[in-house]
Amino acid sequence: DGGITQSPKYLFRKEGQNVTLSCEQNLNHDAMYWYRQDPGQGLRLIYYSQIVNDFQKGDIAEGYSVSREKKESFPLTVTSAQKNPTAFYLCASSTRANEQFFGPGTRLTVL
Amino acid sequence: DAKTTQPNSMESNEEEPVHLPCNHSTISGTDYIHWYRQLPSQGPEYVIHGLTSNVNNRMASLAIAEDRKSSTLILHRATLRDAAVYYCIQSRKLIWGLGTSLAVNP
């Protein structure tokens, strides 16, 4: 089955700790994205990557970092510099027509 | 501003058609209009997209105004499973508004 997987589904961390969220796709898409969603809000773009070894900041990149060493993988690290990291994180990949396919999301709670 | 504007909420009865409007008055000539829907605690699901002509697929129809400043997503016969938040976005801008929360009454 082709699709996008994110793990874990729920993640709890202590304040001040870095945490890495996983995102893998087997759709052979070049472009991948990370979004953040807060309760009752729309999605906000954190980072995106159009091709391996290249990525660009989105609207809210501060406190986050990414890497794109393989086409299939686009992990997101939430660093201790992110002031309010508790949120629902969504990863997506897209076709050339920008039709985006989303993973199931990771709900991060910082205690 | 590349944002889209949608009503906060709409309501429909089961098996009736639903028309979900979206304004995108600053859209550029090469920007597609994409529609997605999202159930609680899930990732958004692609519904349909278009550029200038009206589009149909198995899920919905998309009617695009001649000046491309607005569009309407049409669900021909709403079911309870269509209850979700519907987002329209401009494909190049990746700016997601609050969407329209659709309630479907049995």
mmCIF file of C-alpha atoms in Angstrom:
data_model
loop_
_atom_site.group_PDB
_atom_site.id
_atom_site.type_symbol
_atom_site.label_atom_id
_atom_site.label_comp_id
_atom_site.label_asym_id
_atom_site.label_seq_id
_atom_site.Cartn_x
_atom_site.Cartn_y
_atom_site.Cartn_z
ATOM 1 C CA ASP A 1 0.000 0.000 0.000
ATOM 2 C CA GLY A 2 1.354 3.411 -0.946
ATOM 3 C CA GLY A 3 1.116 6.195 1.549
ATOM 4 C CA ILE A 4 2.684 8.324 4.249
ATOM 5 C CA THR A 5 3.491 7.091 7.711
ATOM 6 C CA GLN A 6 4.189 9.198 10.758
ATOM 7 C CA SER A 7 5.395 7.901 14.051
ATOM 8 C CA PRO A 8 4.657 7.918 16.840
ATOM 9 C CA LYS A 9 0.950 8.846 16.961
ATOM 10 C CA TYR A 10 1.306 10.359 20.445
ATOM 11 C CA LEU A 11 4.503 11.753 21.953
ATOM 12 C CA PHE A 12 5.184 13.176 25.378
ATOM 13 C CA ARG A 13 8.345 15.065 26.239
ATOM 14 C CA LYS A 14 9.657 17.146 29.057
ATOM 15 C CA GLU A 15 10.220 20.829 28.547
ATOM 16 C CA GLY A 16 13.709 21.601 27.248
ATOM 17 C CA GLN A 17 14.182 18.301 25.413
ATOM 18 C CA ASN A 18 14.621 18.026 21.667
ATOM 19 C CA VAL A 19 12.339 15.528 19.937
ATOM 20 C CA THR A 20 12.338 14.138 16.383
ATOM 21 C CA LEU A 21 9.146 13.244 14.525
ATOM 22 C CA SER A 22 9.366 10.681 11.776
ATOM 23 C CA CYS A 23 7.766 10.940 8.312
ATOM 24 C CA GLU A 24 8.192 8.348 5.557
ATOM 25 C CA GLN A 25 6.513 8.090 2.155
ATOM 26 C CA ASN A 26 6.581 5.409 -0.539
ATOM 27 C CA LEU A 27 4.672 7.413 -3.148
ATOM 28 C CA ASN A 28 7.853 8.440 -5.005
ATOM 29 C CA HIS A 29 6.964 12.100 -4.506
ATOM 30 C CA ASP A 30 9.717 14.694 -4.734
ATOM 31 C CA ALA A 31 8.087 17.287 -2.480
ATOM 32 C CA MET A 32 7.438 16.882 1.239
ATOM 33 C CA TYR A 33 6.031 19.228 3.871
ATOM 34 C CA TRP A 34 5.659 19.687 7.608
ATOM 35 C CA TYR A 35 2.689 21.531 9.105
ATOM 36 C CA ARG A 36 1.619 22.398 12.600
ATOM 37 C CA GLN A 37 -2.043 22.560 13.644
ATOM 38 C CA ASP A 38 -3.309 24.045 16.910
ATOM 39 C CA PRO A 39 -6.836 23.351 18.228
ATOM 40 C CA GLY A 40 -9.543 24.965 16.081
ATOM 41 C CA GLN A 41 -6.991 26.390 13.668
ATOM 42 C CA GLY A 42 -5.871 25.735 10.121
ATOM 43 C CA LEU A 43 -2.525 24.259 9.138
ATOM 44 C CA ARG A 44 0.633 26.372 9.283
ATOM 45 C CA LEU A 45 3.664 25.489 7.174
ATOM 46 C CA ILE A 46 6.889 24.803 9.095
ATOM 47 C CA TYR A 47 9.295 23.536 6.414
ATOM 48 C CA TYR A 48 9.086 22.078 2.948
ATOM 49 C CA SER A 49 11.439 20.254 0.608
ATOM 50 C CA GLN A 50 11.123 20.088 -3.167
ATOM 51 C CA ILE A 51 14.047 17.711 -3.669
ATOM 52 C CA VAL A 52 16.559 15.613 -1.752
ATOM 53 C CA ASN A 53 19.208 17.600 0.149
ATOM 54 C CA ASP A 54 17.249 20.831 -0.203
ATOM 55 C CA PHE A 55 14.585 22.423 2.007
ATOM 56 C CA GLN A 56 13.058 25.840 2.677
ATOM 57 C CA LYS A 57 11.565 27.536 5.717
ATOM 58 C CA GLY A 58 7.837 27.974 5.875
ATOM 59 C CA ASP A 59 5.891 30.545 7.884
ATOM 60 C CA ILE A 60 6.789 29.274 11.363
ATOM 61 C CA ALA A 61 10.235 27.628 11.087
ATOM 62 C CA GLU A 62 11.735 29.101 14.266
ATOM 63 C CA GLY A 63 12.541 26.403 16.811
ATOM 64 C CA TYR A 64 12.327 23.583 14.257
ATOM 65 C CA SER A 65 14.873 21.821 12.030
ATOM 66 C CA VAL A 66 14.589 19.259 9.224
ATOM 67 C CA SER A 67 16.762 17.095 6.994
ATOM 68 C CA ARG A 68 16.123 15.464 3.626
ATOM 69 C CA GLU A 69 18.869 12.904 3.056
ATOM 70 C CA LYS A 70 16.572 10.430 1.300
ATOM 71 C CA LYS A 71 13.600 10.965 -1.001
ATOM 72 C CA GLU A 72 11.399 8.815 1.222
ATOM 73 C CA SER A 73 12.150 10.484 4.531
ATOM 74 C CA PHE A 74 11.682 13.993 5.964
ATOM 75 C CA PRO A 75 12.164 14.008 9.757
ATOM 76 C CA LEU A 76 11.287 17.066 11.839
ATOM 77 C CA THR A 77 13.131 17.990 15.035
ATOM 78 C CA VAL A 78 11.336 20.157 17.548
ATOM 79 C CA THR A 79 14.093 21.876 19.493
ATOM 80 C CA SER A 80 14.085 23.392 22.967
ATOM 81 C CA ALA A 81 14.032 26.807 21.272
ATOM 82 C CA GLN A 82 10.421 26.270 20.180
ATOM 83 C CA LYS A 83 8.478 28.229 22.810
ATOM 84 C CA ASN A 84 5.140 26.418 22.548
ATOM 85 C CA PRO A 85 5.698 23.006 20.940
ATOM 86 C CA THR A 86 2.518 21.256 22.073
ATOM 87 C CA ALA A 87 0.499 20.752 18.871
ATOM 88 C CA PHE A 88 -0.653 18.315 16.193
ATOM 89 C CA TYR A 89 2.064 17.831 13.555
ATOM 90 C CA LEU A 90 1.212 16.768 10.018
ATOM 91 C CA CYS A 91 3.546 15.586 7.281
ATOM 92 C CA ALA A 92 2.578 15.571 3.607
ATOM 93 C CA SER A 93 4.045 14.788 0.219
ATOM 94 C CA SER A 94 2.776 16.046 -3.095
ATOM 95 C CA THR A 95 2.489 15.286 -6.766
ATOM 96 C CA ARG A 96 3.755 17.716 -9.381
ATOM 97 C CA ALA A 97 0.243 19.216 -9.433
ATOM 98 C CA ASN A 98 0.674 20.004 -5.729
ATOM 99 C CA GLU A 99 -2.016 17.526 -4.702
ATOM 100 C CA GLN A 100 -0.942 16.800 -1.151
ATOM 101 C CA PHE A 101 -1.195 13.448 0.611
ATOM 102 C CA PHE A 102 -1.106 13.627 4.380
ATOM 103 C CA GLY A 103 0.036 11.263 7.076
ATOM 104 C CA PRO A 104 -2.076 10.465 10.164
ATOM 105 C CA GLY A 105 -0.250 13.072 12.277
ATOM 106 C CA THR A 106 1.708 13.078 15.526
ATOM 107 C CA ARG A 107 0.251 14.724 18.610
ATOM 108 C CA LEU A 108 3.113 16.160 20.656
ATOM 109 C CA THR A 109 2.564 17.158 24.265
ATOM 110 C CA VAL A 110 5.315 18.885 26.197
ATOM 111 C CA LEU A 111 4.952 18.532 29.943
ATOM 112 C CA ASP B 1 -2.635 38.502 0.706
ATOM 113 C CA ALA B 2 -2.841 34.930 -0.577
ATOM 114 C CA LYS B 3 -5.425 33.824 1.939
ATOM 115 C CA THR B 4 -8.769 32.301 1.035
ATOM 116 C CA THR B 5 -12.036 33.205 2.767
ATOM 117 C CA GLN B 6 -14.676 30.643 3.723
ATOM 118 C CA PRO B 7 -17.732 30.670 6.005
ATOM 119 C CA ASN B 8 -16.926 29.298 9.457
ATOM 120 C CA SER B 9 -19.696 26.719 9.432
ATOM 121 C CA MET B 10 -22.514 25.297 7.331
ATOM 122 C CA GLU B 11 -25.227 22.774 7.902
ATOM 123 C CA SER B 12 -26.955 20.340 5.586
ATOM 124 C CA ASN B 13 -29.419 17.487 5.702
ATOM 125 C CA GLU B 14 -28.464 14.010 4.634
ATOM 126 C CA GLU B 15 -28.970 13.258 0.914
ATOM 127 C CA GLU B 16 -29.291 16.951 0.034
ATOM 128 C CA PRO B 17 -26.745 18.860 -2.076
ATOM 129 C CA VAL B 18 -24.228 21.105 -0.329
ATOM 130 C CA HIS B 19 -22.522 24.129 -1.856
ATOM 131 C CA LEU B 20 -19.386 25.256 -0.006
ATOM 132 C CA PRO B 21 -18.111 28.674 -1.161
ATOM 133 C CA CYS B 22 -14.572 30.025 -1.167
ATOM 134 C CA ASN B 23 -13.258 33.466 -2.087
ATOM 135 C CA HIS B 24 -9.721 33.809 -3.432
ATOM 136 C CA SER B 25 -9.735 37.286 -4.923
ATOM 137 C CA THR B 26 -5.924 37.620 -5.169
ATOM 138 C CA ILE B 27 -5.274 34.322 -6.941
ATOM 139 C CA SER B 28 -2.624 34.412 -9.668
ATOM 140 C CA GLY B 29 -3.242 33.133 -13.167
ATOM 141 C CA THR B 30 -1.289 29.903 -12.755
ATOM 142 C CA ASP B 31 -2.365 29.017 -9.228
ATOM 143 C CA TYR B 32 -4.655 26.012 -8.827
ATOM 144 C CA ILE B 33 -7.524 25.923 -6.346
ATOM 145 C CA HIS B 34 -7.337 22.854 -4.125
ATOM 146 C CA TRP B 35 -9.951 21.528 -1.730
ATOM 147 C CA TYR B 36 -9.268 19.239 1.203
ATOM 148 C CA ARG B 37 -11.334 17.959 4.078
ATOM 149 C CA GLN B 38 -10.303 16.947 7.565
ATOM 150 C CA LEU B 39 -11.913 14.762 10.203
ATOM 151 C CA PRO B 40 -11.003 15.327 13.871
ATOM 152 C CA SER B 41 -7.506 14.141 14.793
ATOM 153 C CA GLN B 42 -6.741 13.023 11.243
ATOM 154 C CA GLY B 43 -4.674 14.427 8.410
ATOM 155 C CA PRO B 44 -6.518 16.313 5.658
ATOM 156 C CA GLU B 45 -7.768 14.338 2.670
ATOM 157 C CA TYR B 46 -7.560 15.665 -0.881
ATOM 158 C CA VAL B 47 -10.975 16.261 -2.459
ATOM 159 C CA ILE B 48 -10.558 18.016 -5.792
ATOM 160 C CA HIS B 49 -8.631 20.744 -7.597
ATOM 161 C CA GLY B 50 -9.038 22.937 -10.657
ATOM 162 C CA LEU B 51 -7.602 25.861 -12.574
ATOM 163 C CA THR B 52 -10.264 27.426 -14.785
ATOM 164 C CA SER B 53 -12.789 24.844 -15.890
ATOM 165 C CA ASN B 54 -15.326 23.126 -13.703
ATOM 166 C CA VAL B 55 -14.148 19.718 -12.498
ATOM 167 C CA ASN B 56 -15.888 16.542 -11.414
ATOM 168 C CA ASN B 57 -14.619 13.460 -9.641
ATOM 169 C CA ARG B 58 -16.142 10.643 -7.626
ATOM 170 C CA MET B 59 -16.165 12.730 -4.447
ATOM 171 C CA ALA B 60 -17.393 16.135 -5.557
ATOM 172 C CA SER B 61 -17.642 18.826 -8.217
ATOM 173 C CA LEU B 62 -15.770 22.111 -8.312
ATOM 174 C CA ALA B 63 -17.320 25.155 -9.940
ATOM 175 C CA ILE B 64 -14.859 27.982 -10.612
ATOM 176 C CA ALA B 65 -16.035 31.512 -11.346
ATOM 177 C CA GLU B 66 -15.094 32.966 -14.705
ATOM 178 C CA ASP B 67 -12.865 35.601 -13.067
ATOM 179 C CA ARG B 68 -11.359 32.878 -10.800
ATOM 180 C CA LYS B 69 -11.902 34.998 -7.717
ATOM 181 C CA SER B 70 -14.196 32.445 -6.155
ATOM 182 C CA SER B 71 -15.085 28.783 -6.338
ATOM 183 C CA THR B 72 -17.717 26.430 -4.957
ATOM 184 C CA LEU B 73 -17.284 22.841 -3.850
ATOM 185 C CA ILE B 74 -20.431 20.844 -4.526
ATOM 186 C CA LEU B 75 -21.297 17.653 -2.681
ATOM 187 C CA HIS B 76 -24.210 16.294 -4.674
ATOM 188 C CA ARG B 77 -25.779 14.176 -1.930
ATOM 189 C CA ALA B 78 -24.423 14.761 1.547
ATOM 190 C CA THR B 79 -23.901 11.765 3.789
ATOM 191 C CA LEU B 80 -23.061 11.635 7.476
ATOM 192 C CA ARG B 81 -19.497 10.717 6.501
ATOM 193 C CA ASP B 82 -19.148 14.088 4.735
ATOM 194 C CA ALA B 83 -19.236 15.927 8.072
ATOM 195 C CA ALA B 84 -15.769 17.462 8.293
ATOM 196 C CA VAL B 85 -13.838 20.729 8.042
ATOM 197 C CA TYR B 86 -13.392 21.710 4.392
ATOM 198 C CA TYR B 87 -10.434 23.835 3.329
ATOM 199 C CA CYS B 88 -9.795 25.571 0.041
ATOM 200 C CA ILE B 89 -6.238 26.719 -0.641
ATOM 201 C CA GLN B 90 -4.229 28.224 -3.442
ATOM 202 C CA SER B 91 -1.802 25.497 -4.457
ATOM 203 C CA ARG B 92 1.342 27.617 -4.649
ATOM 204 C CA LYS B 93 0.748 29.592 -1.462
ATOM 205 C CA LEU B 94 0.117 26.767 1.034
ATOM 206 C CA ILE B 95 -1.777 29.115 3.335
ATOM 207 C CA TRP B 96 -4.573 27.307 5.126
ATOM 208 C CA GLY B 97 -7.383 29.324 6.679
ATOM 209 C CA LEU B 98 -9.867 28.074 9.274
ATOM 210 C CA GLY B 99 -11.984 26.242 6.713
ATOM 211 C CA THR B 100 -15.725 25.538 6.839
ATOM 212 C CA SER B 101 -17.028 23.095 9.407
ATOM 213 C CA LEU B 102 -19.822 21.140 7.717
ATOM 214 C CA ALA B 103 -22.479 19.474 9.868
ATOM 215 C CA VAL B 104 -24.774 16.909 8.230
ATOM 216 C CA ASN B 105 -28.092 16.179 9.903
ATOM 217 C CA PRO B 106 -29.625 12.704 9.594
#
